[in-house]
Short mmCIF file of C-alpha atoms in Angstrom, two decimals:
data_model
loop_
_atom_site.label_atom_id
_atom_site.label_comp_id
_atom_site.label_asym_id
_atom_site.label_seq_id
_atom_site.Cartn_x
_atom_site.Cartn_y
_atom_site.Cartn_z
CA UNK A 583 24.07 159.07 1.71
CA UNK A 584 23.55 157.36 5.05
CA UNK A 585 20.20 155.23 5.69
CA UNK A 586 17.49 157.69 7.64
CA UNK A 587 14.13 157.31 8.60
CA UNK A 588 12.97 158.10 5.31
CA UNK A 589 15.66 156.66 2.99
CA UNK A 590 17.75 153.10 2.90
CA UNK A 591 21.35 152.83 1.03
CA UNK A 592 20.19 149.32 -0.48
CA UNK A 593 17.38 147.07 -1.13
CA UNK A 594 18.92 144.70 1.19
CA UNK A 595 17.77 147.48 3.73
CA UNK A 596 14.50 147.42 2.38
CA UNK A 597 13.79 143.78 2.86
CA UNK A 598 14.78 144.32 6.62
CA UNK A 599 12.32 147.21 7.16
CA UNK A 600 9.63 145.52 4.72
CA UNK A 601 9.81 142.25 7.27
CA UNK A 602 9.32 144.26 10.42
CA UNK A 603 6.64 146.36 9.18
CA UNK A 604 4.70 143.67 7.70
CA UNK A 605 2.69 140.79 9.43
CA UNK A 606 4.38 137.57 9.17
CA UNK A 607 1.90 136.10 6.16
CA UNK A 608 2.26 139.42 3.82
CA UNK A 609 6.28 139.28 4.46
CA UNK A 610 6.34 135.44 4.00
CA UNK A 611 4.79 135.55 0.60
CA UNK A 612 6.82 138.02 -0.24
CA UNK A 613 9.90 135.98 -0.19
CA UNK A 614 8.38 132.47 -0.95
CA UNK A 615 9.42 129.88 -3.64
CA UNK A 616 8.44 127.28 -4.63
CA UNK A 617 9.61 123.48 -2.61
CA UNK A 618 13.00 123.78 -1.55
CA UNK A 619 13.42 127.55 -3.12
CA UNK A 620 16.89 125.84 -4.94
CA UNK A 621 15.68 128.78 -8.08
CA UNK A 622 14.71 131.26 -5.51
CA UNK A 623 18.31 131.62 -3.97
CA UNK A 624 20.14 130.63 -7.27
CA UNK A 625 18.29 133.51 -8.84
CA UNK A 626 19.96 135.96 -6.20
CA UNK A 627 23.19 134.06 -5.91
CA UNK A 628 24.31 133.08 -9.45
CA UNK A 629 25.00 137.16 -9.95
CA UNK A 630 27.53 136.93 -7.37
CA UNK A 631 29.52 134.01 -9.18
CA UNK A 632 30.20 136.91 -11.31
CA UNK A 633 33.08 139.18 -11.57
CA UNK A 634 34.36 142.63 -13.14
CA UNK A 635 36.98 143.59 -15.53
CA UNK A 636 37.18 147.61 -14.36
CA UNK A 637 39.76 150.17 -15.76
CA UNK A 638 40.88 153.53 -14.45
CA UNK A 639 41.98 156.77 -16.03
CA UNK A 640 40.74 157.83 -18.94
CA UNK A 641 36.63 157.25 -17.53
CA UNK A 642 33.25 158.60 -19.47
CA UNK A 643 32.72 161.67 -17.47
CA UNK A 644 28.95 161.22 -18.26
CA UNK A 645 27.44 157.80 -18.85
CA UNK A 646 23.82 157.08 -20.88
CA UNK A 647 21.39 154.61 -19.31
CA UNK A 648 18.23 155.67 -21.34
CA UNK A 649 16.75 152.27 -24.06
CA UNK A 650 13.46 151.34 -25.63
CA UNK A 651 11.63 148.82 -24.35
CA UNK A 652 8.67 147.46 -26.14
CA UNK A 653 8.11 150.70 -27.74
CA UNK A 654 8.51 153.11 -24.64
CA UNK A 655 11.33 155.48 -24.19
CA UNK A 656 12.66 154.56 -20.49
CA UNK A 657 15.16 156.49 -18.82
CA UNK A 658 16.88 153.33 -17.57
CA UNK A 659 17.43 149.88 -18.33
CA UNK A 660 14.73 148.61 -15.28
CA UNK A 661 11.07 148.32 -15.64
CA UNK A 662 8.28 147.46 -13.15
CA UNK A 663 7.69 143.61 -13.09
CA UNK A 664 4.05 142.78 -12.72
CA UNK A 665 3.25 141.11 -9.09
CA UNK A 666 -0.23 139.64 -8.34
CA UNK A 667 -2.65 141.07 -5.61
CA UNK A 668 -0.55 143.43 -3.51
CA UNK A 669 -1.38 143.96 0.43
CA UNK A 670 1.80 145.59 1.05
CA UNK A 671 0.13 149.18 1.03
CA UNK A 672 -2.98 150.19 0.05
CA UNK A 673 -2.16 152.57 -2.52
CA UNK A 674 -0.56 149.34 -4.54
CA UNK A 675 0.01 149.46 -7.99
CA UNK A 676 -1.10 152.95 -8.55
CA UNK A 677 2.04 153.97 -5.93
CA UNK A 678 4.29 152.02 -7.89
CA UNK A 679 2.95 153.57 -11.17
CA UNK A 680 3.37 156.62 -9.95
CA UNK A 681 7.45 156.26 -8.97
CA UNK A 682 7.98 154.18 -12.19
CA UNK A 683 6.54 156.92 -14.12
CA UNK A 684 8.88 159.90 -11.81
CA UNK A 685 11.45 157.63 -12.35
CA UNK A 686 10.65 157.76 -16.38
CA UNK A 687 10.52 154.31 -16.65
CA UNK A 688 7.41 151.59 -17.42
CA UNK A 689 5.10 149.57 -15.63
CA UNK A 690 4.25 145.77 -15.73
CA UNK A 691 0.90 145.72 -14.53
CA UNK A 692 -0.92 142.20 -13.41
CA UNK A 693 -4.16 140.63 -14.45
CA UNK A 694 -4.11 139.65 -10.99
CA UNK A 695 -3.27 143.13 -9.48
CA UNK A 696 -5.33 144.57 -7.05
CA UNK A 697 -5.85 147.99 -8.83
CA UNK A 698 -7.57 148.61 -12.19
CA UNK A 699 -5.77 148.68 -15.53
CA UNK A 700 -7.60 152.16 -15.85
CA UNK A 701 -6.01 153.93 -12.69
CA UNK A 702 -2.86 152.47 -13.14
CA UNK A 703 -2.24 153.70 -16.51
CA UNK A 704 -3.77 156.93 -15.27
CA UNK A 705 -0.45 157.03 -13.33
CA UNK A 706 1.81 155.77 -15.52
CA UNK A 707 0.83 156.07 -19.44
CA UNK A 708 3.83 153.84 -19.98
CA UNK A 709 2.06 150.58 -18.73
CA UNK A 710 2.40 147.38 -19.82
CA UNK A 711 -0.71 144.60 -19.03
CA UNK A 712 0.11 141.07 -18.45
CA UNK A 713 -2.19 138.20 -18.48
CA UNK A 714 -1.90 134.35 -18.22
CA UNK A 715 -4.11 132.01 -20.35
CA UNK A 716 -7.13 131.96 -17.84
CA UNK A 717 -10.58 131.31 -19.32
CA UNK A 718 -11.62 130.87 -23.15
CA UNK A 719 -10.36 133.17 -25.65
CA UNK A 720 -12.91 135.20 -25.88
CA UNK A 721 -12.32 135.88 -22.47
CA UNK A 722 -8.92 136.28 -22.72
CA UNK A 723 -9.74 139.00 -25.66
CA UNK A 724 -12.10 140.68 -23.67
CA UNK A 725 -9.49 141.48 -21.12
CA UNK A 726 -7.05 142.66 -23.03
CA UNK A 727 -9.05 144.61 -25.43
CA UNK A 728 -10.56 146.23 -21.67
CA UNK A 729 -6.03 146.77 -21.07
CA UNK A 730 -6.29 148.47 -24.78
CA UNK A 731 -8.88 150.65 -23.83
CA UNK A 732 -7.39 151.95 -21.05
CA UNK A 733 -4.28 152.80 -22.74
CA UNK A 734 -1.87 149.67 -21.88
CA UNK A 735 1.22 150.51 -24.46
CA UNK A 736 1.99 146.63 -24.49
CA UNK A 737 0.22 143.13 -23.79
CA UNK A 738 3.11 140.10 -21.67
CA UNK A 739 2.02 137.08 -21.61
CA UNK A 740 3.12 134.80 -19.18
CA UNK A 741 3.35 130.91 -19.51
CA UNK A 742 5.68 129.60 -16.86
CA UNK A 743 3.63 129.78 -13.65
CA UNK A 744 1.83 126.03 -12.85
CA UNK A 745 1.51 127.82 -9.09
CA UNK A 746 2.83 125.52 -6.81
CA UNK A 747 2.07 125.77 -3.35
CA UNK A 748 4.25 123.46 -1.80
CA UNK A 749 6.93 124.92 0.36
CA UNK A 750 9.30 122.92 2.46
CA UNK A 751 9.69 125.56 5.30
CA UNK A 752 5.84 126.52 5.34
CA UNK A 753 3.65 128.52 2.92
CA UNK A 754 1.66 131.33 4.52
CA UNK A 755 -2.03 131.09 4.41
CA UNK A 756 -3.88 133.38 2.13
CA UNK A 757 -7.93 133.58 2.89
CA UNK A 758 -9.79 133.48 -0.01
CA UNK A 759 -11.68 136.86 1.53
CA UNK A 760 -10.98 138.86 3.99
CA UNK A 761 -14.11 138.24 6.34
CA UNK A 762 -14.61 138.35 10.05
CA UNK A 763 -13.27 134.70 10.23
CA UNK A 764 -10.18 135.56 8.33
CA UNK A 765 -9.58 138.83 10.59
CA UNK A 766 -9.80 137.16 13.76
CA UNK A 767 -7.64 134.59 12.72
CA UNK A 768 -5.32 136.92 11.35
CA UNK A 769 -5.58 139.69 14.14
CA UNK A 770 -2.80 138.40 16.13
CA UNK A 771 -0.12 139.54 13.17
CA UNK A 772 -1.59 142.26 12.57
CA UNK A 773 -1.23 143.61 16.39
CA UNK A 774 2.16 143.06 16.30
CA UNK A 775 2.67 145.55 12.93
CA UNK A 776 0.69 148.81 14.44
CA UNK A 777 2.03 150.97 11.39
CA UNK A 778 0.54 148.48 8.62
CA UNK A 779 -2.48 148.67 10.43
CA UNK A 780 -2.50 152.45 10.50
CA UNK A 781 -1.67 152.99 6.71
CA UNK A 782 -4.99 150.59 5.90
CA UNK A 783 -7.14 152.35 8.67
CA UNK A 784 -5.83 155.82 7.14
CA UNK A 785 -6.69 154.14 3.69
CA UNK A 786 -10.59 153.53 4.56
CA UNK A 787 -9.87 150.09 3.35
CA UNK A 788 -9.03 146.19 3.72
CA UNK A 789 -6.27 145.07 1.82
CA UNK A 790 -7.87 143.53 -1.14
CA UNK A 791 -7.97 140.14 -2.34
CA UNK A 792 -9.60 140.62 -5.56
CA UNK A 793 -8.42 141.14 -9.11
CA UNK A 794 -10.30 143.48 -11.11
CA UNK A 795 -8.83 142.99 -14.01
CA UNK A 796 -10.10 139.57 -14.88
CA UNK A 797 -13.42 141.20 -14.55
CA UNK A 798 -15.63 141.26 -18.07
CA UNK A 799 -17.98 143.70 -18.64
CA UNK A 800 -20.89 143.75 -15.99
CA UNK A 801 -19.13 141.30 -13.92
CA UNK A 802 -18.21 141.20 -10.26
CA UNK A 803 -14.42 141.06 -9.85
CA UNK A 804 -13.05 137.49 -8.53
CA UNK A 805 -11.41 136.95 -5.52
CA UNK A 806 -7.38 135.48 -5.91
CA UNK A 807 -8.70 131.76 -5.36
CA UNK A 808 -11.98 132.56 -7.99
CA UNK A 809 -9.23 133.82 -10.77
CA UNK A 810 -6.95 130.71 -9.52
CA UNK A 811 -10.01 128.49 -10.12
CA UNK A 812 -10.70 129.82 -13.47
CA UNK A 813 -7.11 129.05 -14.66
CA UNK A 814 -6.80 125.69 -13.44
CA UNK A 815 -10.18 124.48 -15.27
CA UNK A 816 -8.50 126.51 -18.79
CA UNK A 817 -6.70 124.13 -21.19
CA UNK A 818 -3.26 124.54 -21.21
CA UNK A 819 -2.15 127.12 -24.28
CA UNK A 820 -0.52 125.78 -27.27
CA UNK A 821 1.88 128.57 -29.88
CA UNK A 822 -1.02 128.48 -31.94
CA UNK A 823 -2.85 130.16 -28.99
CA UNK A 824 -0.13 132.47 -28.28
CA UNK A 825 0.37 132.91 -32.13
CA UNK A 826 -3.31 134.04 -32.37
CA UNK A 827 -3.71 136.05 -28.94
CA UNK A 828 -0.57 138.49 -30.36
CA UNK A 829 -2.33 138.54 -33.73
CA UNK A 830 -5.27 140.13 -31.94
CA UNK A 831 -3.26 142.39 -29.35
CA UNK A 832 -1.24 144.06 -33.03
CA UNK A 833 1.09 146.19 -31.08
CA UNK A 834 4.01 145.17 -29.13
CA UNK A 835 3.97 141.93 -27.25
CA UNK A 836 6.20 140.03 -24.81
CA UNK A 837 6.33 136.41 -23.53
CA UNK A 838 7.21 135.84 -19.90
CA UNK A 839 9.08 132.61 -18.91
CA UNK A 840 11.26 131.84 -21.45
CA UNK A 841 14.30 129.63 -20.20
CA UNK A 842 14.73 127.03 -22.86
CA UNK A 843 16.32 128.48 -26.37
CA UNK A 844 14.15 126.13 -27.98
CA UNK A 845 11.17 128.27 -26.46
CA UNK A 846 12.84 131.08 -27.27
CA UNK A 847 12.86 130.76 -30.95
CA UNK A 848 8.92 129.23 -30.79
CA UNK A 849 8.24 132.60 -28.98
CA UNK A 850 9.72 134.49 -32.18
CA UNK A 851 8.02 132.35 -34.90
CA UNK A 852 4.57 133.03 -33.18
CA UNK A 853 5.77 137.20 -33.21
CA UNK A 854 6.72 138.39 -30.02
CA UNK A 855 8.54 141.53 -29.93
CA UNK A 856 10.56 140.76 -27.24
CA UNK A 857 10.74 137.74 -24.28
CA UNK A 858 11.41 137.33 -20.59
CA UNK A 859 14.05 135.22 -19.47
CA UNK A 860 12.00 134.34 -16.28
CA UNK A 861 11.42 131.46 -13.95
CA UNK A 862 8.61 133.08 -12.22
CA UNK A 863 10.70 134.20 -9.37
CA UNK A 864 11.65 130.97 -8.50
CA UNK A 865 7.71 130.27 -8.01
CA UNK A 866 7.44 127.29 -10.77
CA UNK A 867 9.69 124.50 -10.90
CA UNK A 868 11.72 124.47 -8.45
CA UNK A 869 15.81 122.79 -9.52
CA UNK A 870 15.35 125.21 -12.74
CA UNK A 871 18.87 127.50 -12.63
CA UNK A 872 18.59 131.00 -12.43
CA UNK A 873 17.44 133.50 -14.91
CA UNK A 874 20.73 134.77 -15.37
CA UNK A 875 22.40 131.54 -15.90
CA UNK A 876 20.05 130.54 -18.58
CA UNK A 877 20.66 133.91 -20.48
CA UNK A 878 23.51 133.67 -22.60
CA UNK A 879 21.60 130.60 -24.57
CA UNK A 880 18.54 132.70 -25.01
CA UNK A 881 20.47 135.96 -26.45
CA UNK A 882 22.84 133.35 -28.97
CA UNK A 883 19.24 131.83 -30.19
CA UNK A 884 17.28 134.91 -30.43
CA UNK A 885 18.88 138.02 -29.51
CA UNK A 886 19.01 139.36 -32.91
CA UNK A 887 15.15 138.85 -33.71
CA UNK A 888 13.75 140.14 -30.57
CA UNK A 889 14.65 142.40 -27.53
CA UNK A 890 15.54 139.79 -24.92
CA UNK A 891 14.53 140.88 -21.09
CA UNK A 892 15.34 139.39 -17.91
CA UNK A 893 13.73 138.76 -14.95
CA UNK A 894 14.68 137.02 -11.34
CA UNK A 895 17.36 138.04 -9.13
CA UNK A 896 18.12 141.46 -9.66
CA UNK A 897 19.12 143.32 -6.54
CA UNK A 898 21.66 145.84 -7.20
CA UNK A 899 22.70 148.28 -10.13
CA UNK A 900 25.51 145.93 -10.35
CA UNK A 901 23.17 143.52 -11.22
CA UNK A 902 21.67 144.97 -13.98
CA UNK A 903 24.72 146.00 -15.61
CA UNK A 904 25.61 142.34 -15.79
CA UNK A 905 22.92 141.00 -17.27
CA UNK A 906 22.97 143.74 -19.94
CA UNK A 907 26.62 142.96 -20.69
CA UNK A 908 25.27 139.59 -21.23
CA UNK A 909 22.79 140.88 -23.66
CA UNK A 910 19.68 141.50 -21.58
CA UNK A 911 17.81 145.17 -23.41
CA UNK A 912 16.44 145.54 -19.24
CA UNK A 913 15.69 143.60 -16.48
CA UNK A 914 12.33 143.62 -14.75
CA UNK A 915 12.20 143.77 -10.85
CA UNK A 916 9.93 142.43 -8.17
CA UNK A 917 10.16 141.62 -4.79
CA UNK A 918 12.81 144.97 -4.73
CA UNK A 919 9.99 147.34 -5.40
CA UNK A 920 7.63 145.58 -3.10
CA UNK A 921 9.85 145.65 -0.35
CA UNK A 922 10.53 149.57 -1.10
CA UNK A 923 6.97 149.44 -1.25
CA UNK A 924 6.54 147.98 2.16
CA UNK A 925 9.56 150.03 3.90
CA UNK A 926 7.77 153.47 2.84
CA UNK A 927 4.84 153.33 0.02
CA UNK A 928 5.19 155.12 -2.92
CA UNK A 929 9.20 156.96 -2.02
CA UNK A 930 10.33 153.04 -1.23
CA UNK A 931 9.29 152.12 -4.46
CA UNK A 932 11.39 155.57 -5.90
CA UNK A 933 14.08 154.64 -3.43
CA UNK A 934 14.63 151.38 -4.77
CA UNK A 935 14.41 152.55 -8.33
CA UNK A 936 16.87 155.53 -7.41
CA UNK A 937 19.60 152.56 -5.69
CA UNK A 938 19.67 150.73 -9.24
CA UNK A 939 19.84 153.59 -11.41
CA UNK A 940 23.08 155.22 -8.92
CA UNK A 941 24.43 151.23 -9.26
CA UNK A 942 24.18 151.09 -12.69
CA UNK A 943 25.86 154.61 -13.07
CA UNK A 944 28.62 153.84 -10.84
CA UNK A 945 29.17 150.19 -12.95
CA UNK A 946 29.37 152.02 -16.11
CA UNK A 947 32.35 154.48 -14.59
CA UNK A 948 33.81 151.24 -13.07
CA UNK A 949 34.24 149.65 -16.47
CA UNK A 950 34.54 152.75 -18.11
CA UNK A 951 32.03 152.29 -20.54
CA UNK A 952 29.83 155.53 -21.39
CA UNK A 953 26.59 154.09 -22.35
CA UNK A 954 25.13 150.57 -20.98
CA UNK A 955 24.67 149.89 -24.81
CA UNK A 956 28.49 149.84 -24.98
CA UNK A 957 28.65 146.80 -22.16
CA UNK A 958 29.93 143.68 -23.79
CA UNK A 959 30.63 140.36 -22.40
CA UNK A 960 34.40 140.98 -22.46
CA UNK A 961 33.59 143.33 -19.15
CA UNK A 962 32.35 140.50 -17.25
CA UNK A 963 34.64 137.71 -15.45
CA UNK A 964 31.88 134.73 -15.70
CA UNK A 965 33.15 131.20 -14.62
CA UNK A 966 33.48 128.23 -16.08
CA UNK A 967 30.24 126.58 -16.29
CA UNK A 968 27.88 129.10 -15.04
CA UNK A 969 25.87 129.14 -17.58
CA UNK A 970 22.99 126.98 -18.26
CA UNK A 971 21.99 126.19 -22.02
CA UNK A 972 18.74 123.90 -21.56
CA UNK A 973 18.86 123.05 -25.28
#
């Protein structure tokens, strides 16, 4: 169907309506990477290197999409990635629960989101709580027993972000609160995005630069740059950490920022159930290849010891298929459901979901393949040295 007021054919469409809705800082750090941004456009680009092998006659008249995924039934191969503090809309995480959960598929929630763990699982049972190694580990524990609690179905840990801030082209400013200095510095932006500033006015509310969820018990939630300082005073996690940290969680656990094969199979031996092949978005070291790139490696180390995920790039159903004929169990997705996010709250966010699932569908048919368990490298036309083994 054609693009309306209320809908967009691609999220290509919702990146364009996400940038004129938002002031220039919220859109900015949206898209940022990290120095150059060489990851954060190989990331997108490296899918395009490559190609099909379709057939016709003879297609699946219905094609299966539905997996497991750290334990939860999903109804498609994409699940929610988790994104720090989001001032996109003021409903935040709990919107994009919510259309995760219509969609029947699960969400990646953030330490460092601005919503609870306890109202965003109210949404969507089928969360998953991520955490970096900030603080000691009793800390750490305290958090993710708190994520337990509340009914998280899975614990990610992520190890690849060293959060640079240096970007060649300018990195927006974030305030570490939003005070009456930070609003009248900021006031100019927000003037020239009337709607944004109508959904928070509507909302009652500022967007929020805290993260509850690195609250402990009787504690008053940090702001971003509190929860920042806190990780960059915390000694740098060894596998023995990680090793210990999923002996504690017991139920299904995931490590985020996997590249290196060698990694990989460290991952396994301190028992993850399943890995991220991530590069934080292209928001860690910048010159690392993309996600996608790196993936073949990962699934010929590991792929029959763990569910292998992906992570960084993904933009279309086409997309997705590709990386699960690669041997990818799902892909996680960002900035796509924060720009549906920021085109049209919660229905962006189901828009966006509802663009990858139709692109997936319409792969499948392509290569005539009735279940995306059935895709296979042989469907894929991938270059000569596109692929990146690190080790």
């Amino acid at each position: 169907m054609a693009s309306t007021r209320e809908w967009f054919e691609s999220v290509a469409e919702a990146q364009r309506r996400a940038r004129k809705r938002l002031p220039r800082s919220v859109y900015l750090a949206l898209v940022a990477g990290s120095e150059r941004g060489l990851t954060l456009a190989d990331n997108v680009d490296a899918f395009d290197e490559i190609g099909f092998r379709p057939h016709v006659a003879d297609l699946p008249r219905e094609r299966a999409q539905a997996t497991t995924v750290l334990g939860q039934d999903i109804s498609f191969p994409v699940v929610i990635s988790p994104t720090g503090v989001q001032a996109v809309h003021p409903e935040g995480e709990v919107a994009v629960a919510r259309a995760a959960a219509a969609a029947g598929t699960a969400m990646g929630l953030s330490s460092f989101a601005s919503k609870p763990v306890e109202e965003v699982v109210a949404a969507n049972p089928a969360t998953f709580f991520q955490t970096y190694w900030v603080g000691s580990r009793d800390r750490i524990l305290a958090r993710t027993e708190r994520a337990r609690a509340a009914g998280a179905k899975a614990l990610i840990v992520t190890l690849d972000w060293t959060f640079a801030t240096r970007r060649d082209w300018g990195s927006p400013p974030i305030p570490e609160r939003l005070d009456l200095k930070a609003l009248l510095r900021f006031a100019p932006e927000g003037l020239l995005r009337p709607r944004y500033l109508l959904d928070w006015a509507r909302s009652g509310a500022l967007p929020d630069l805290t993260t509850p969820n690195l609250a402990t018990a009787g504690e008053r939630a940090p702001t971003f740059f509190g929860a920042y300082g806190e990780w960059m005073q915390t000694p740098l996690p060894t596998w023995e950490d990680i090793a210990w940290l999923r002996e504690q969680w017991g139920g299904p656990f995931a490590v985020k920022g996997i590249m290196h094969p060698d990694d990989a199979r460290r991952a396994v031996d301190a028992g993850a159930t399943a890995i991220s092949v991530s590069n934080h978005g292209g928001n860690n070291l910048d010159g690392t290849p993309a996600s996608i790139r790196a993936l073949p490696a990962v699934v010929a180390a590991v792929g029959d010891q763990v569910e292998v995920l992906l992570d960084g790039g993904v933009r279309r159903g086409s997309d997705v298929v590709k990386a699960l004929a690669l041997g990818a169990r799902a892909v996680l997705i960002g900035r796509a459901y924060l720009w549906g996010m920021a085109a049209n709250g919660e229905a962006g966010v189901a828009n966006v979901l509802q663009i990858l699932r139709s692109g997936i569908d319409e792969s499948l048919l392509g290569l005539g393949r009735a279940s995306i368990h059935d895709l296979v490298p042989e469907d894929l036309i991938v270059p000569e040295g596109f692929t990146r083994a690190l080790g």
